[in-house]
mmCIF file of N, CA, C and O in Angstrom:
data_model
loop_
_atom_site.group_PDB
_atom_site.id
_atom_site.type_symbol
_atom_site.label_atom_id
_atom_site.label_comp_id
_atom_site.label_asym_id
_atom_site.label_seq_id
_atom_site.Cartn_x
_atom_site.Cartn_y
_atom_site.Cartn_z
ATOM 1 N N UNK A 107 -43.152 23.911 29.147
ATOM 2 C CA UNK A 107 -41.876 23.258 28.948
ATOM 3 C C UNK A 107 -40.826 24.355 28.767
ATOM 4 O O UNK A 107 -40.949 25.097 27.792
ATOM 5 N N UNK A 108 -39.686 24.548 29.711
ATOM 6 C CA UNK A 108 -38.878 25.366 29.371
ATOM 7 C C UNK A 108 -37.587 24.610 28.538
ATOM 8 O O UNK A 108 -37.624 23.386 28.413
ATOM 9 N N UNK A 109 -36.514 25.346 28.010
ATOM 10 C CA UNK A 109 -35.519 25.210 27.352
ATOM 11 C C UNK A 109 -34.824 23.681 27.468
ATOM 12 O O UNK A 109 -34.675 22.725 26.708
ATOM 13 N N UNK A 110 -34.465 24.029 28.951
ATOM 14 C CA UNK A 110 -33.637 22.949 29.364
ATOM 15 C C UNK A 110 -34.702 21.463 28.953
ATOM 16 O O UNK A 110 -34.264 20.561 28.238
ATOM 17 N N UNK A 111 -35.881 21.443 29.448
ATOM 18 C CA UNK A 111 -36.468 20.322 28.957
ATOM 19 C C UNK A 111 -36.176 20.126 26.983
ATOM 20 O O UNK A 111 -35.852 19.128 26.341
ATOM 21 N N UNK A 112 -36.403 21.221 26.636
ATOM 22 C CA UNK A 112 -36.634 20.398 25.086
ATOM 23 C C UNK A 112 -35.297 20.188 24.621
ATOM 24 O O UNK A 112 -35.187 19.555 23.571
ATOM 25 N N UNK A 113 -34.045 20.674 25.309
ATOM 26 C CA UNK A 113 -33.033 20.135 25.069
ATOM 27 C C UNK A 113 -32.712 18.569 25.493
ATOM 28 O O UNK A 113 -32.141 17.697 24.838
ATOM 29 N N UNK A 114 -33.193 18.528 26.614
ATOM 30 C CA UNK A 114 -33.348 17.443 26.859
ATOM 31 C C UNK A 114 -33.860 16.486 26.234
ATOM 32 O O UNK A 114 -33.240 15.428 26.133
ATOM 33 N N UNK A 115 -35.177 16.664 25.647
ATOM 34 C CA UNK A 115 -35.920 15.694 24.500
ATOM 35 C C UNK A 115 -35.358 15.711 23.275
ATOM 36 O O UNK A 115 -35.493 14.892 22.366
ATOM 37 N N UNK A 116 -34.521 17.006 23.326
ATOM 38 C CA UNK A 116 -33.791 16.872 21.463
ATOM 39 C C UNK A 116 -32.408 15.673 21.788
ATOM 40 O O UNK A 116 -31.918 15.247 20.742
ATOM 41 N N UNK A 117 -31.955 15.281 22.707
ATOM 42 C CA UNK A 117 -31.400 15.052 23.284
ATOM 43 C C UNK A 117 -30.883 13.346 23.329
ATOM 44 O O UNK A 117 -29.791 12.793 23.196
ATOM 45 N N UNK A 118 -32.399 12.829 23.611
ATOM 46 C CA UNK A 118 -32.946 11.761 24.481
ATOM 47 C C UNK A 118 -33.443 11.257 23.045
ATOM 48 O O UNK A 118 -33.366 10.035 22.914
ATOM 49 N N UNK A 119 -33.885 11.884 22.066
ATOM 50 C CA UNK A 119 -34.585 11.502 20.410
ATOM 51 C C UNK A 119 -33.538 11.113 19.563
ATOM 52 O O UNK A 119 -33.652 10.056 18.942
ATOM 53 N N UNK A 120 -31.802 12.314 19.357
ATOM 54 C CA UNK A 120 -31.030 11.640 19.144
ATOM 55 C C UNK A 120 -30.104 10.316 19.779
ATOM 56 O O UNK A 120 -29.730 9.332 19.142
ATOM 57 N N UNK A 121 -29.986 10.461 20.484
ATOM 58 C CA UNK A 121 -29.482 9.025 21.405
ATOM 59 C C UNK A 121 -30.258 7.767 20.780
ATOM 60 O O UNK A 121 -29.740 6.770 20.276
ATOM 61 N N UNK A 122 -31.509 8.025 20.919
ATOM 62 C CA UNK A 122 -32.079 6.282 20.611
ATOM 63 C C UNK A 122 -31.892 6.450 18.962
ATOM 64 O O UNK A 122 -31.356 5.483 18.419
ATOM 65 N N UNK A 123 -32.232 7.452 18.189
ATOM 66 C CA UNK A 123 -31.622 7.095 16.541
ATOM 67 C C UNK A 123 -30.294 6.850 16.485
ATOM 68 O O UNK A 123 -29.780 6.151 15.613
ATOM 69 N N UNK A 124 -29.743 7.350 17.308
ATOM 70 C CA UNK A 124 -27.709 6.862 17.176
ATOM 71 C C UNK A 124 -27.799 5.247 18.175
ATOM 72 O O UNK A 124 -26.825 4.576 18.515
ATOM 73 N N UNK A 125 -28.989 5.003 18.416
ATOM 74 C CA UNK A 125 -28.164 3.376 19.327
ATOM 75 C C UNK A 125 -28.936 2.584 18.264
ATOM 76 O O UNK A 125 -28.519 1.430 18.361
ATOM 77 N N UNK A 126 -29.923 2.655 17.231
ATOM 78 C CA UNK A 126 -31.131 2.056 16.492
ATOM 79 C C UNK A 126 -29.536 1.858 15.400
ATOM 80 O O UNK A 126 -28.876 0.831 15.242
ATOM 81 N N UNK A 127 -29.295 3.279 14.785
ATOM 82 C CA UNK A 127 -28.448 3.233 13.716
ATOM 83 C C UNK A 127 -26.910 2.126 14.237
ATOM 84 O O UNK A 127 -26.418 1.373 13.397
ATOM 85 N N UNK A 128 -26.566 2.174 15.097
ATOM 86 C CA UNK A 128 -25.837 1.487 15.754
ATOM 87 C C UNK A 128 -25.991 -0.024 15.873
ATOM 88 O O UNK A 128 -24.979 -0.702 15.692
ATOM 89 N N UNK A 129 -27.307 -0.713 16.199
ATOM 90 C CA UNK A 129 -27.934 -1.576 16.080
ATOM 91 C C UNK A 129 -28.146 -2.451 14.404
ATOM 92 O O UNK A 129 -27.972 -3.587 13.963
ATOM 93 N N UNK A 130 -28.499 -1.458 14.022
ATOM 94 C CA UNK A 130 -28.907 -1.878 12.277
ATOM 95 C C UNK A 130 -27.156 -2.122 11.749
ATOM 96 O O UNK A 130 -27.136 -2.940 10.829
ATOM 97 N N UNK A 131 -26.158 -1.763 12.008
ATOM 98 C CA UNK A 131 -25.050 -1.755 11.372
ATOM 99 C C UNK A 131 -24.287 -2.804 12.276
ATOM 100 O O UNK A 131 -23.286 -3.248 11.714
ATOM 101 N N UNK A 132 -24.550 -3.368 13.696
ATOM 102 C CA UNK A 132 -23.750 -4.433 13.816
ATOM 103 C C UNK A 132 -23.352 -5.756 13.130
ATOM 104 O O UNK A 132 -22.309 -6.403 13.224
ATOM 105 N N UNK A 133 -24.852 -6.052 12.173
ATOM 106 C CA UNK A 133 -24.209 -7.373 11.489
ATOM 107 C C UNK A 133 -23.553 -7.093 10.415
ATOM 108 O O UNK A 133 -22.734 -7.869 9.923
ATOM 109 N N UNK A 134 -23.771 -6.239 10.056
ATOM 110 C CA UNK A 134 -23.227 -5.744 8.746
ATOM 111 C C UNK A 134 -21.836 -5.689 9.281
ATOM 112 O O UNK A 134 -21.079 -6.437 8.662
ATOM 113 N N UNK A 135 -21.294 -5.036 10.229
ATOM 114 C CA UNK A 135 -19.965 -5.377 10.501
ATOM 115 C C UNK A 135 -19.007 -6.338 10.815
ATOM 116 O O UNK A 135 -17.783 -6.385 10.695
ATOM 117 N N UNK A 136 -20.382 -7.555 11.513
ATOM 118 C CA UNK A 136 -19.445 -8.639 11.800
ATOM 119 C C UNK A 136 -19.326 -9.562 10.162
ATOM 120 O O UNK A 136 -18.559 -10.453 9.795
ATOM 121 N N UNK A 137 -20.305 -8.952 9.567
ATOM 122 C CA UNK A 137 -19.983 -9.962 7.930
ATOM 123 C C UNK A 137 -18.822 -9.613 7.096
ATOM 124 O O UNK A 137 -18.118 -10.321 6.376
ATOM 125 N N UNK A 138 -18.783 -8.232 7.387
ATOM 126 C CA UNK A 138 -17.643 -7.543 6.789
ATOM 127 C C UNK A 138 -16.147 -8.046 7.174
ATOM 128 O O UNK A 138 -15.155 -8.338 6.506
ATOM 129 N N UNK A 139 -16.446 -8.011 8.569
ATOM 130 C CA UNK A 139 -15.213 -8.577 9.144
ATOM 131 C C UNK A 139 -15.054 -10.373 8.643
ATOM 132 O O UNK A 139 -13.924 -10.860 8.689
ATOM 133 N N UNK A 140 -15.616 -10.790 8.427
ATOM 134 C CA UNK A 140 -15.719 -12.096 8.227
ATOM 135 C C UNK A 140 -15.219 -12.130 6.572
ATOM 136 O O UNK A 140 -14.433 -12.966 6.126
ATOM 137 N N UNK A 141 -15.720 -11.267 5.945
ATOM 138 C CA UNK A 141 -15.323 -11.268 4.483
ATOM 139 C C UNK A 141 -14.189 -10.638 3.954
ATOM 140 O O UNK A 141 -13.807 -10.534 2.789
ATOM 141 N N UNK A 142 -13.518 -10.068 5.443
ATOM 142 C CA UNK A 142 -12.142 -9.494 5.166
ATOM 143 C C UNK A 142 -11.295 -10.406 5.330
ATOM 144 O O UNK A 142 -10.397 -10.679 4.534
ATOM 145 N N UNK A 143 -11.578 -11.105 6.677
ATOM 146 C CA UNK A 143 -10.424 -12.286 6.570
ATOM 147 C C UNK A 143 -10.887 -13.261 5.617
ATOM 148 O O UNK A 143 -9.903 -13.792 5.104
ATOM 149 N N UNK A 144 -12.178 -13.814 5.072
ATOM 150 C CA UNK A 144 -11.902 -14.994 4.159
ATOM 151 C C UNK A 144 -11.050 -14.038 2.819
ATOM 152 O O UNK A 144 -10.120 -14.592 2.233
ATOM 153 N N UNK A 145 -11.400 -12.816 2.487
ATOM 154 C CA UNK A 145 -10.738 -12.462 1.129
ATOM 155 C C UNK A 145 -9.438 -12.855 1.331
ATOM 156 O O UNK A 145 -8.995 -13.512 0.389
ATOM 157 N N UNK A 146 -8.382 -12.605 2.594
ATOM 158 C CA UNK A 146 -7.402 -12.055 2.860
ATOM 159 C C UNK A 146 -6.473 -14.095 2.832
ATOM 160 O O UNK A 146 -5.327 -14.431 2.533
ATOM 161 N N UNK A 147 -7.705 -14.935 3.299
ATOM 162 C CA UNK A 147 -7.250 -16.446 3.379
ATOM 163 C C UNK A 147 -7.573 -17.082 2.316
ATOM 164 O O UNK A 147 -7.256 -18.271 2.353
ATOM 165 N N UNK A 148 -8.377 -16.540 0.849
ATOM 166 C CA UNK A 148 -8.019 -16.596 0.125
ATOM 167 C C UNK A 148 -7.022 -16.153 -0.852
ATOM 168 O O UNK A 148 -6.817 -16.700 -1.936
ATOM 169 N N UNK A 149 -6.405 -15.104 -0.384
ATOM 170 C CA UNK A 149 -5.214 -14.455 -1.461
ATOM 171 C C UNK A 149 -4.164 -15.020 -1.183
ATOM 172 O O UNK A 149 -3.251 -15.030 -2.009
ATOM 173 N N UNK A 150 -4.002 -15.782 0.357
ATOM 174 C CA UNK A 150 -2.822 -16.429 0.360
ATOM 175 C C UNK A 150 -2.957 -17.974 -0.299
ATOM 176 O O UNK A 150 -1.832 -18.237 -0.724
ATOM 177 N N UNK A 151 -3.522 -18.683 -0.463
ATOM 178 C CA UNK A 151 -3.520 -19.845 -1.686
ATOM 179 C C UNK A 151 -3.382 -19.566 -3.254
ATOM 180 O O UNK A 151 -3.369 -20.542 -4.004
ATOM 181 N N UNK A 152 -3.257 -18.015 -3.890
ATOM 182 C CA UNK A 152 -3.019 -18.059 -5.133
ATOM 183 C C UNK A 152 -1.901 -18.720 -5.547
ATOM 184 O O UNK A 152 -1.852 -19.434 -6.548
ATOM 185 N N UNK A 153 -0.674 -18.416 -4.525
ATOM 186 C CA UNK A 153 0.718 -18.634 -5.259
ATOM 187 C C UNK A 153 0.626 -20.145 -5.441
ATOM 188 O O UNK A 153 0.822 -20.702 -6.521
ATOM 189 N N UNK A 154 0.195 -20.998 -3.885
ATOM 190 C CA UNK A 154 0.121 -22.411 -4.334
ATOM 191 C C UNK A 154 -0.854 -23.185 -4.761
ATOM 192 O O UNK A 154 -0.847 -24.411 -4.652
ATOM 193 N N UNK A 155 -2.109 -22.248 -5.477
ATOM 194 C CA UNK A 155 -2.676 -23.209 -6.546
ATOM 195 C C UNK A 155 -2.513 -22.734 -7.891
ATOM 196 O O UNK A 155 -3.120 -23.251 -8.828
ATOM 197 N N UNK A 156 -1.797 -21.868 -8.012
ATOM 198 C CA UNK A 156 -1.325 -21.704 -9.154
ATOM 199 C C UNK A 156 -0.274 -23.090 -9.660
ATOM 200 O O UNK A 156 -0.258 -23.590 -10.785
ATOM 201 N N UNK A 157 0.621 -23.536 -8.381
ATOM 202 C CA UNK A 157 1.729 -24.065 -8.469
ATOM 203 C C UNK A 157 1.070 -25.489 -8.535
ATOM 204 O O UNK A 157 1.874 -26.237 -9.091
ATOM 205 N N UNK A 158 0.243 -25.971 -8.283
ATOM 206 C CA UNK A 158 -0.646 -27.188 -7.602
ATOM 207 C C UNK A 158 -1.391 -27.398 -9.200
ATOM 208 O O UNK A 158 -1.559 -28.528 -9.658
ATOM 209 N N UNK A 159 -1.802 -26.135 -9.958
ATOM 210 C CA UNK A 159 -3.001 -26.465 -11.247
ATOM 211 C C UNK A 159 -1.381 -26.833 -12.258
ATOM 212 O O UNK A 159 -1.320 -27.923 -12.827
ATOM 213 N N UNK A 160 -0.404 -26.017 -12.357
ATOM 214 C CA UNK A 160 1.079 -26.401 -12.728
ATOM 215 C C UNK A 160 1.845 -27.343 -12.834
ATOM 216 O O UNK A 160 2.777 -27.407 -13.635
ATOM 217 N N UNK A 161 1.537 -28.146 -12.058
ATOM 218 C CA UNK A 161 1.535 -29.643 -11.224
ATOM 219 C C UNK A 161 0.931 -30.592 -12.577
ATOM 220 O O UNK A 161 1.382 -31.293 -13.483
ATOM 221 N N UNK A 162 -0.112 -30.210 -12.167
ATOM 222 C CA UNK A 162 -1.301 -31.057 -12.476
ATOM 223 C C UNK A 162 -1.225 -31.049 -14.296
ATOM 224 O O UNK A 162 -1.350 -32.088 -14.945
ATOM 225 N N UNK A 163 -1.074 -30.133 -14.724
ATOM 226 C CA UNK A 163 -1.297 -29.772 -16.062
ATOM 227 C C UNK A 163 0.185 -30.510 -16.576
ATOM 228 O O UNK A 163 0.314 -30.620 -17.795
ATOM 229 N N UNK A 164 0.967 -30.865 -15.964
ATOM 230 C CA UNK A 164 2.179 -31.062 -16.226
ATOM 231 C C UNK A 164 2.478 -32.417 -16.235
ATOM 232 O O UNK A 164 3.327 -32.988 -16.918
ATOM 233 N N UNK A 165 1.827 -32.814 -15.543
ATOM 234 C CA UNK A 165 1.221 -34.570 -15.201
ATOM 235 C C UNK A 165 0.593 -35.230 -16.108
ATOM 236 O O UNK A 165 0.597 -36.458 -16.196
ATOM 237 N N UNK A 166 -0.280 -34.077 -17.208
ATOM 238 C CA UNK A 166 -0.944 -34.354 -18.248
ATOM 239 C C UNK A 166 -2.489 -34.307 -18.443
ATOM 240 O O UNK A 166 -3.197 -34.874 -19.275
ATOM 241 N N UNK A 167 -2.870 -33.258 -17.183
ATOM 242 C CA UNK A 167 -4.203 -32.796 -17.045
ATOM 243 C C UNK A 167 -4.237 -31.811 -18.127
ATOM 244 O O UNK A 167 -3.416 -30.914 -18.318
ATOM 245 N N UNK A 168 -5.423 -32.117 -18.907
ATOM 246 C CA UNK A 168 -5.441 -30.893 -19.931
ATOM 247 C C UNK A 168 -6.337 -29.722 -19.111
ATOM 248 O O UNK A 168 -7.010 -30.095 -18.150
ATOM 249 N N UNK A 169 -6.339 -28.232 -19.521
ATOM 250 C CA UNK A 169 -7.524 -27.394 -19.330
ATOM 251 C C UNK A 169 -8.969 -27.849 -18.997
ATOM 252 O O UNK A 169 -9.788 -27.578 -18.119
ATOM 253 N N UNK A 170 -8.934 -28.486 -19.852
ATOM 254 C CA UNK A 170 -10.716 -28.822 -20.159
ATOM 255 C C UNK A 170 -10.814 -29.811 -18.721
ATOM 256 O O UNK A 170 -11.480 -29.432 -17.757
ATOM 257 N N UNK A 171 -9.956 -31.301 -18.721
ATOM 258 C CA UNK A 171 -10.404 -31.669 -17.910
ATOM 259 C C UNK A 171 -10.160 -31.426 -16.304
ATOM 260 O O UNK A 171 -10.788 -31.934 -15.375
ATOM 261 N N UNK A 172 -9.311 -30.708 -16.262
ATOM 262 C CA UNK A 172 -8.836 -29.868 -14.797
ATOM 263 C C UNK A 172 -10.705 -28.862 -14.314
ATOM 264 O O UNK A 172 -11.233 -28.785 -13.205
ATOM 265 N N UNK A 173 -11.152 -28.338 -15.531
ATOM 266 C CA UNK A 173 -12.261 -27.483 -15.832
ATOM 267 C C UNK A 173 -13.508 -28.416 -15.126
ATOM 268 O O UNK A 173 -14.479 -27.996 -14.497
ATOM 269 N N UNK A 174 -13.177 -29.695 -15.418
ATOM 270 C CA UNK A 174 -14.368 -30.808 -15.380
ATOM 271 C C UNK A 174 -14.477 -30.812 -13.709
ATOM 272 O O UNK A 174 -15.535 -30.705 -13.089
ATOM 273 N N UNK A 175 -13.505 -30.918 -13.279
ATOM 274 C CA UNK A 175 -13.479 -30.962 -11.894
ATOM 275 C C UNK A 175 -13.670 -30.194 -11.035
ATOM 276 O O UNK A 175 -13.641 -30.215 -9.804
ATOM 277 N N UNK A 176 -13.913 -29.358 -11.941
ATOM 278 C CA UNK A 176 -13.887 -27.522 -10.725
ATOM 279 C C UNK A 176 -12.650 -26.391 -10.469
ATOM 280 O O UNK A 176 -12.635 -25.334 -9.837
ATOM 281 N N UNK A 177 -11.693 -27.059 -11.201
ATOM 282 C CA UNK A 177 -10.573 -26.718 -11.128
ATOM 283 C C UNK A 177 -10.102 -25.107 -11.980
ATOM 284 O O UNK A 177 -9.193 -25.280 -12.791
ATOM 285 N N UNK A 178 -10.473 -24.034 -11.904
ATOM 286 C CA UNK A 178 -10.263 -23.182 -12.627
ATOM 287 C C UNK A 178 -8.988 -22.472 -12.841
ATOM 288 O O UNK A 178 -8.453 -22.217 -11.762
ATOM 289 N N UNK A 179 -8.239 -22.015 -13.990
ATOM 290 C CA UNK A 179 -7.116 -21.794 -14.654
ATOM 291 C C UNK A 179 -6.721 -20.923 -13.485
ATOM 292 O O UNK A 179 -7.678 -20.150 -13.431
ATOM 293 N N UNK A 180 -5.950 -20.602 -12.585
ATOM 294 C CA UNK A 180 -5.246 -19.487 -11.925
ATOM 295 C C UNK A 180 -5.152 -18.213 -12.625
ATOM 296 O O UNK A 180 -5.024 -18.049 -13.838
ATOM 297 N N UNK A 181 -5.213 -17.524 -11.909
ATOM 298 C CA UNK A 181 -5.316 -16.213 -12.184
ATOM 299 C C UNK A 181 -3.616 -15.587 -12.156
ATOM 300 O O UNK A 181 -2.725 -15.566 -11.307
ATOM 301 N N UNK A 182 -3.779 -15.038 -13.815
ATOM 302 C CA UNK A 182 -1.756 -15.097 -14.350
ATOM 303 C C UNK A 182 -1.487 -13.945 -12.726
ATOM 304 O O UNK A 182 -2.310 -13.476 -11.940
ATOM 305 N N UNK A 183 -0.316 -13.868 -12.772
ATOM 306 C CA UNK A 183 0.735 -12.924 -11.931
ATOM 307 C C UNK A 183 1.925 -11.842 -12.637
ATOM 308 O O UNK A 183 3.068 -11.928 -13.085
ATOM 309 N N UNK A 184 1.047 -10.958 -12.463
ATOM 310 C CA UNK A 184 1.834 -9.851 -13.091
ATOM 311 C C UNK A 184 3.512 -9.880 -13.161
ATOM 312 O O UNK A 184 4.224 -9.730 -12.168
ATOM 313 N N UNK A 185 3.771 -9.996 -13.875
ATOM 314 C CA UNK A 185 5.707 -10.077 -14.338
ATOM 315 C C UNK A 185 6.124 -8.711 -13.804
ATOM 316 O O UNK A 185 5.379 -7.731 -13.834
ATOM 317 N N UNK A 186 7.332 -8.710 -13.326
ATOM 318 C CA UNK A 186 7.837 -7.986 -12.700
ATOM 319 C C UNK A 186 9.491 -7.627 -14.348
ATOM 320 O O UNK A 186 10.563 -8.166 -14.624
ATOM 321 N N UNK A 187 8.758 -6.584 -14.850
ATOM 322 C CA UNK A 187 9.769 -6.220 -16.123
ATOM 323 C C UNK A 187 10.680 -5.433 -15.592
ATOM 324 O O UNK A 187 10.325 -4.296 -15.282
ATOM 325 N N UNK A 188 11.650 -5.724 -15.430
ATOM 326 C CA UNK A 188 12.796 -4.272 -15.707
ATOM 327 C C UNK A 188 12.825 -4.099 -16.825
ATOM 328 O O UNK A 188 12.751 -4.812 -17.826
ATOM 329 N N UNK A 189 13.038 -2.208 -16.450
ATOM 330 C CA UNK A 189 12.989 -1.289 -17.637
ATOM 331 C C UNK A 189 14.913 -1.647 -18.271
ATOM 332 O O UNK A 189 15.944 -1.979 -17.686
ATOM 333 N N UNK A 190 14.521 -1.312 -19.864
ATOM 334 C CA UNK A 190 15.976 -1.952 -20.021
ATOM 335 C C UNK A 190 16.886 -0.656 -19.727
ATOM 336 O O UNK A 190 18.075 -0.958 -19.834
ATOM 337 N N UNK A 191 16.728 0.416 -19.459
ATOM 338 C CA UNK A 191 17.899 1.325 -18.792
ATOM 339 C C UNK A 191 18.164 0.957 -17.547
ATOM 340 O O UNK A 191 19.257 1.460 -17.288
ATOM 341 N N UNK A 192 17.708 0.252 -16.461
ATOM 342 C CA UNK A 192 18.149 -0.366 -15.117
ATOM 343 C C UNK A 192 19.064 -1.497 -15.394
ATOM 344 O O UNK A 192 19.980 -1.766 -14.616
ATOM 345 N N UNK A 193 18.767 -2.392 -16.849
ATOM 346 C CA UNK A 193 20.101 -3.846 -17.020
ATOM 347 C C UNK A 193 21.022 -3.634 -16.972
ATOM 348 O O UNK A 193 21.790 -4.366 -16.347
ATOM 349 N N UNK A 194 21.545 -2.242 -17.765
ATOM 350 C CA UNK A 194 22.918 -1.917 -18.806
ATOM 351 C C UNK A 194 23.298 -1.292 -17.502
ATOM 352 O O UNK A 194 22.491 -0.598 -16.884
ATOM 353 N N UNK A 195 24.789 -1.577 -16.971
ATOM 354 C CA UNK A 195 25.641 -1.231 -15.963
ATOM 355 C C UNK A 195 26.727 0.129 -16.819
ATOM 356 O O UNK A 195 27.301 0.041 -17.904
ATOM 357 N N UNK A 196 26.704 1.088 -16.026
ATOM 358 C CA UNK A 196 27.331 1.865 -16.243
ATOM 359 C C UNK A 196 28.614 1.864 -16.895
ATOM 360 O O UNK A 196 29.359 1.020 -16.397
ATOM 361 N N UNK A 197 29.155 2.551 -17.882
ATOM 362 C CA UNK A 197 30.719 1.913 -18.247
ATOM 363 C C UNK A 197 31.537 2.140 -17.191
ATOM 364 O O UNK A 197 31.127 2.939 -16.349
ATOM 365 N N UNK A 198 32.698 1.582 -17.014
ATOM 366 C CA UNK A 198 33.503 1.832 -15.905
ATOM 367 C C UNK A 198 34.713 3.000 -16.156
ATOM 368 O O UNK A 198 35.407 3.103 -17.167
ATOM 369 N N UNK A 199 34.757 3.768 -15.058
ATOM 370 C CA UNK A 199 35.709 4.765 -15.248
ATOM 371 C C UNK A 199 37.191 4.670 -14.966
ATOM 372 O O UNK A 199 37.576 3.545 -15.287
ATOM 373 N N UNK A 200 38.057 5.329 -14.545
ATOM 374 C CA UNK A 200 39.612 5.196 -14.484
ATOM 375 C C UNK A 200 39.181 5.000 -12.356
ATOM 376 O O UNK A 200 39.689 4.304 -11.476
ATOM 377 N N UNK A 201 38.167 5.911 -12.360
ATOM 378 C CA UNK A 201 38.121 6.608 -11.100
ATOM 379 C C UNK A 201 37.671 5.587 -10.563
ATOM 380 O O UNK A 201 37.987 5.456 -9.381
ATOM 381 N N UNK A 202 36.809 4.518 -11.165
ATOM 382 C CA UNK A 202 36.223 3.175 -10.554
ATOM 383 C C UNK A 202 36.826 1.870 -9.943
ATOM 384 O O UNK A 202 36.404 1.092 -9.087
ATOM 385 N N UNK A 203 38.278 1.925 -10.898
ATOM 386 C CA UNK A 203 38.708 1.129 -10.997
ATOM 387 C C UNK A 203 40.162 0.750 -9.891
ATOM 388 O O UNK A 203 40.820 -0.266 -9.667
ATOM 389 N N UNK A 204 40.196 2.380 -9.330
ATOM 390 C CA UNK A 204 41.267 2.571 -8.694
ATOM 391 C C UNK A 204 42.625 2.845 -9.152
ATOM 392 O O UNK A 204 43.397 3.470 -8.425
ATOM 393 N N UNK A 205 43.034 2.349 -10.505
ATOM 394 C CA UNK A 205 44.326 2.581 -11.305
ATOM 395 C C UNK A 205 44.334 3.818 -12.290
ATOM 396 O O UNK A 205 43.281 4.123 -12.851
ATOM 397 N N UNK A 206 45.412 4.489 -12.502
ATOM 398 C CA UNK A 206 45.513 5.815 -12.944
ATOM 399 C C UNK A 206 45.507 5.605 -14.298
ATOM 400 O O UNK A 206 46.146 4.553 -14.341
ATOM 401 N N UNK A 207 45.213 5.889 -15.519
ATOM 402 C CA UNK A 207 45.265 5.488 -17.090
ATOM 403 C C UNK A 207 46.386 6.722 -17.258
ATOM 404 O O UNK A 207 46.238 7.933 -17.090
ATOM 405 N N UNK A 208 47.632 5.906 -17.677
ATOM 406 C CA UNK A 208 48.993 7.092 -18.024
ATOM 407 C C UNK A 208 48.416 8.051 -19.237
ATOM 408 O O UNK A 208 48.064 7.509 -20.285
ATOM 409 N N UNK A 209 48.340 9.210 -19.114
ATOM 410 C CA UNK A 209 48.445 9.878 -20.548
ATOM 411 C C UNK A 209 49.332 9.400 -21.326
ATOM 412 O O UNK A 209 50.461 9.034 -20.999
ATOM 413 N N UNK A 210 48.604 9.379 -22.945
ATOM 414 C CA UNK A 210 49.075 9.003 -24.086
ATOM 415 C C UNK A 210 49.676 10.160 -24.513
ATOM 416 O O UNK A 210 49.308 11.240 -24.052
ATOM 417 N N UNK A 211 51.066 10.037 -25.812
ATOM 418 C CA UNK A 211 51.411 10.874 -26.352
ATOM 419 C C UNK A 211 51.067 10.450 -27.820
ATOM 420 O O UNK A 211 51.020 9.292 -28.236
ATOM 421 N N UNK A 212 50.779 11.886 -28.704
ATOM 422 C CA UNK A 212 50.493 11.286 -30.040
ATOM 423 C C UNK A 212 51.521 10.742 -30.959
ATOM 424 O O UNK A 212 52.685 11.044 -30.695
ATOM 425 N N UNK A 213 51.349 10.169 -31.749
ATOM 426 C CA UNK A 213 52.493 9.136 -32.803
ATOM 427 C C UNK A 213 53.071 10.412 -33.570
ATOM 428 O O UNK A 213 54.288 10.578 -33.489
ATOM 429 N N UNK A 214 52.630 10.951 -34.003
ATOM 430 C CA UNK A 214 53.197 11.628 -35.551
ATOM 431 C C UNK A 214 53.156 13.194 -34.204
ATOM 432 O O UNK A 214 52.242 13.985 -34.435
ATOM 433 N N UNK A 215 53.931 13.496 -33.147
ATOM 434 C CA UNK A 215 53.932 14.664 -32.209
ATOM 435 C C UNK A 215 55.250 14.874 -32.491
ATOM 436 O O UNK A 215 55.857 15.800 -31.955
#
């Protein structure tokens, strides 16, 4: 056996472990893919069963019996805080306002 052959067999040995490994990982990908879009078609119903259990609780469903039904509490939604140095608006200047503030003279000058 010269060179070129056992390159060839080193060759021909990886190929079928890269199409085997290839093989073993297709379902795994199509589940994945499948569990990306259900995650992704479940995240869009939070806002409206949050709004829907809101509803309901408001109607006069208590916890417990919303619970009875299968109905589980929504998952809270992070509050969006402004920091209180972003509320407070800058004081306003002469320069803001467009009008010139006359210099004062002092009383007792």
């Amino acid at each position: 056996m010269d060179a070129h052959e056992i390159l060839k067999k080193a060759q021909d040995l990886q190929a079928a472990k890269l199409a085997a490994k290839q093989a073993a990982v297709a379902p795994l990908a199509e589940l994945l893919a499948t569990r990306i879009r259900l995650q992704s078609e479940f995240a869009e119903t939070e806002v409206p069963y949050g709004k829907a259990y809101a509803v309901a609780a408001a109607a006069g469903w208590s916890p417990a019996e919303l619970t009875e039904i299968g109905a589980t509490e929504p998952t809270p939604r992070p509050r969006n805080r402004r920091s209180k140095s972003s509320d407070k608006a800058a004081p306003a200047t002469a320069s803001d306002s467009g009008t010139e503030i006359p210099a004062q003279t002092p009383v007792n000058a």
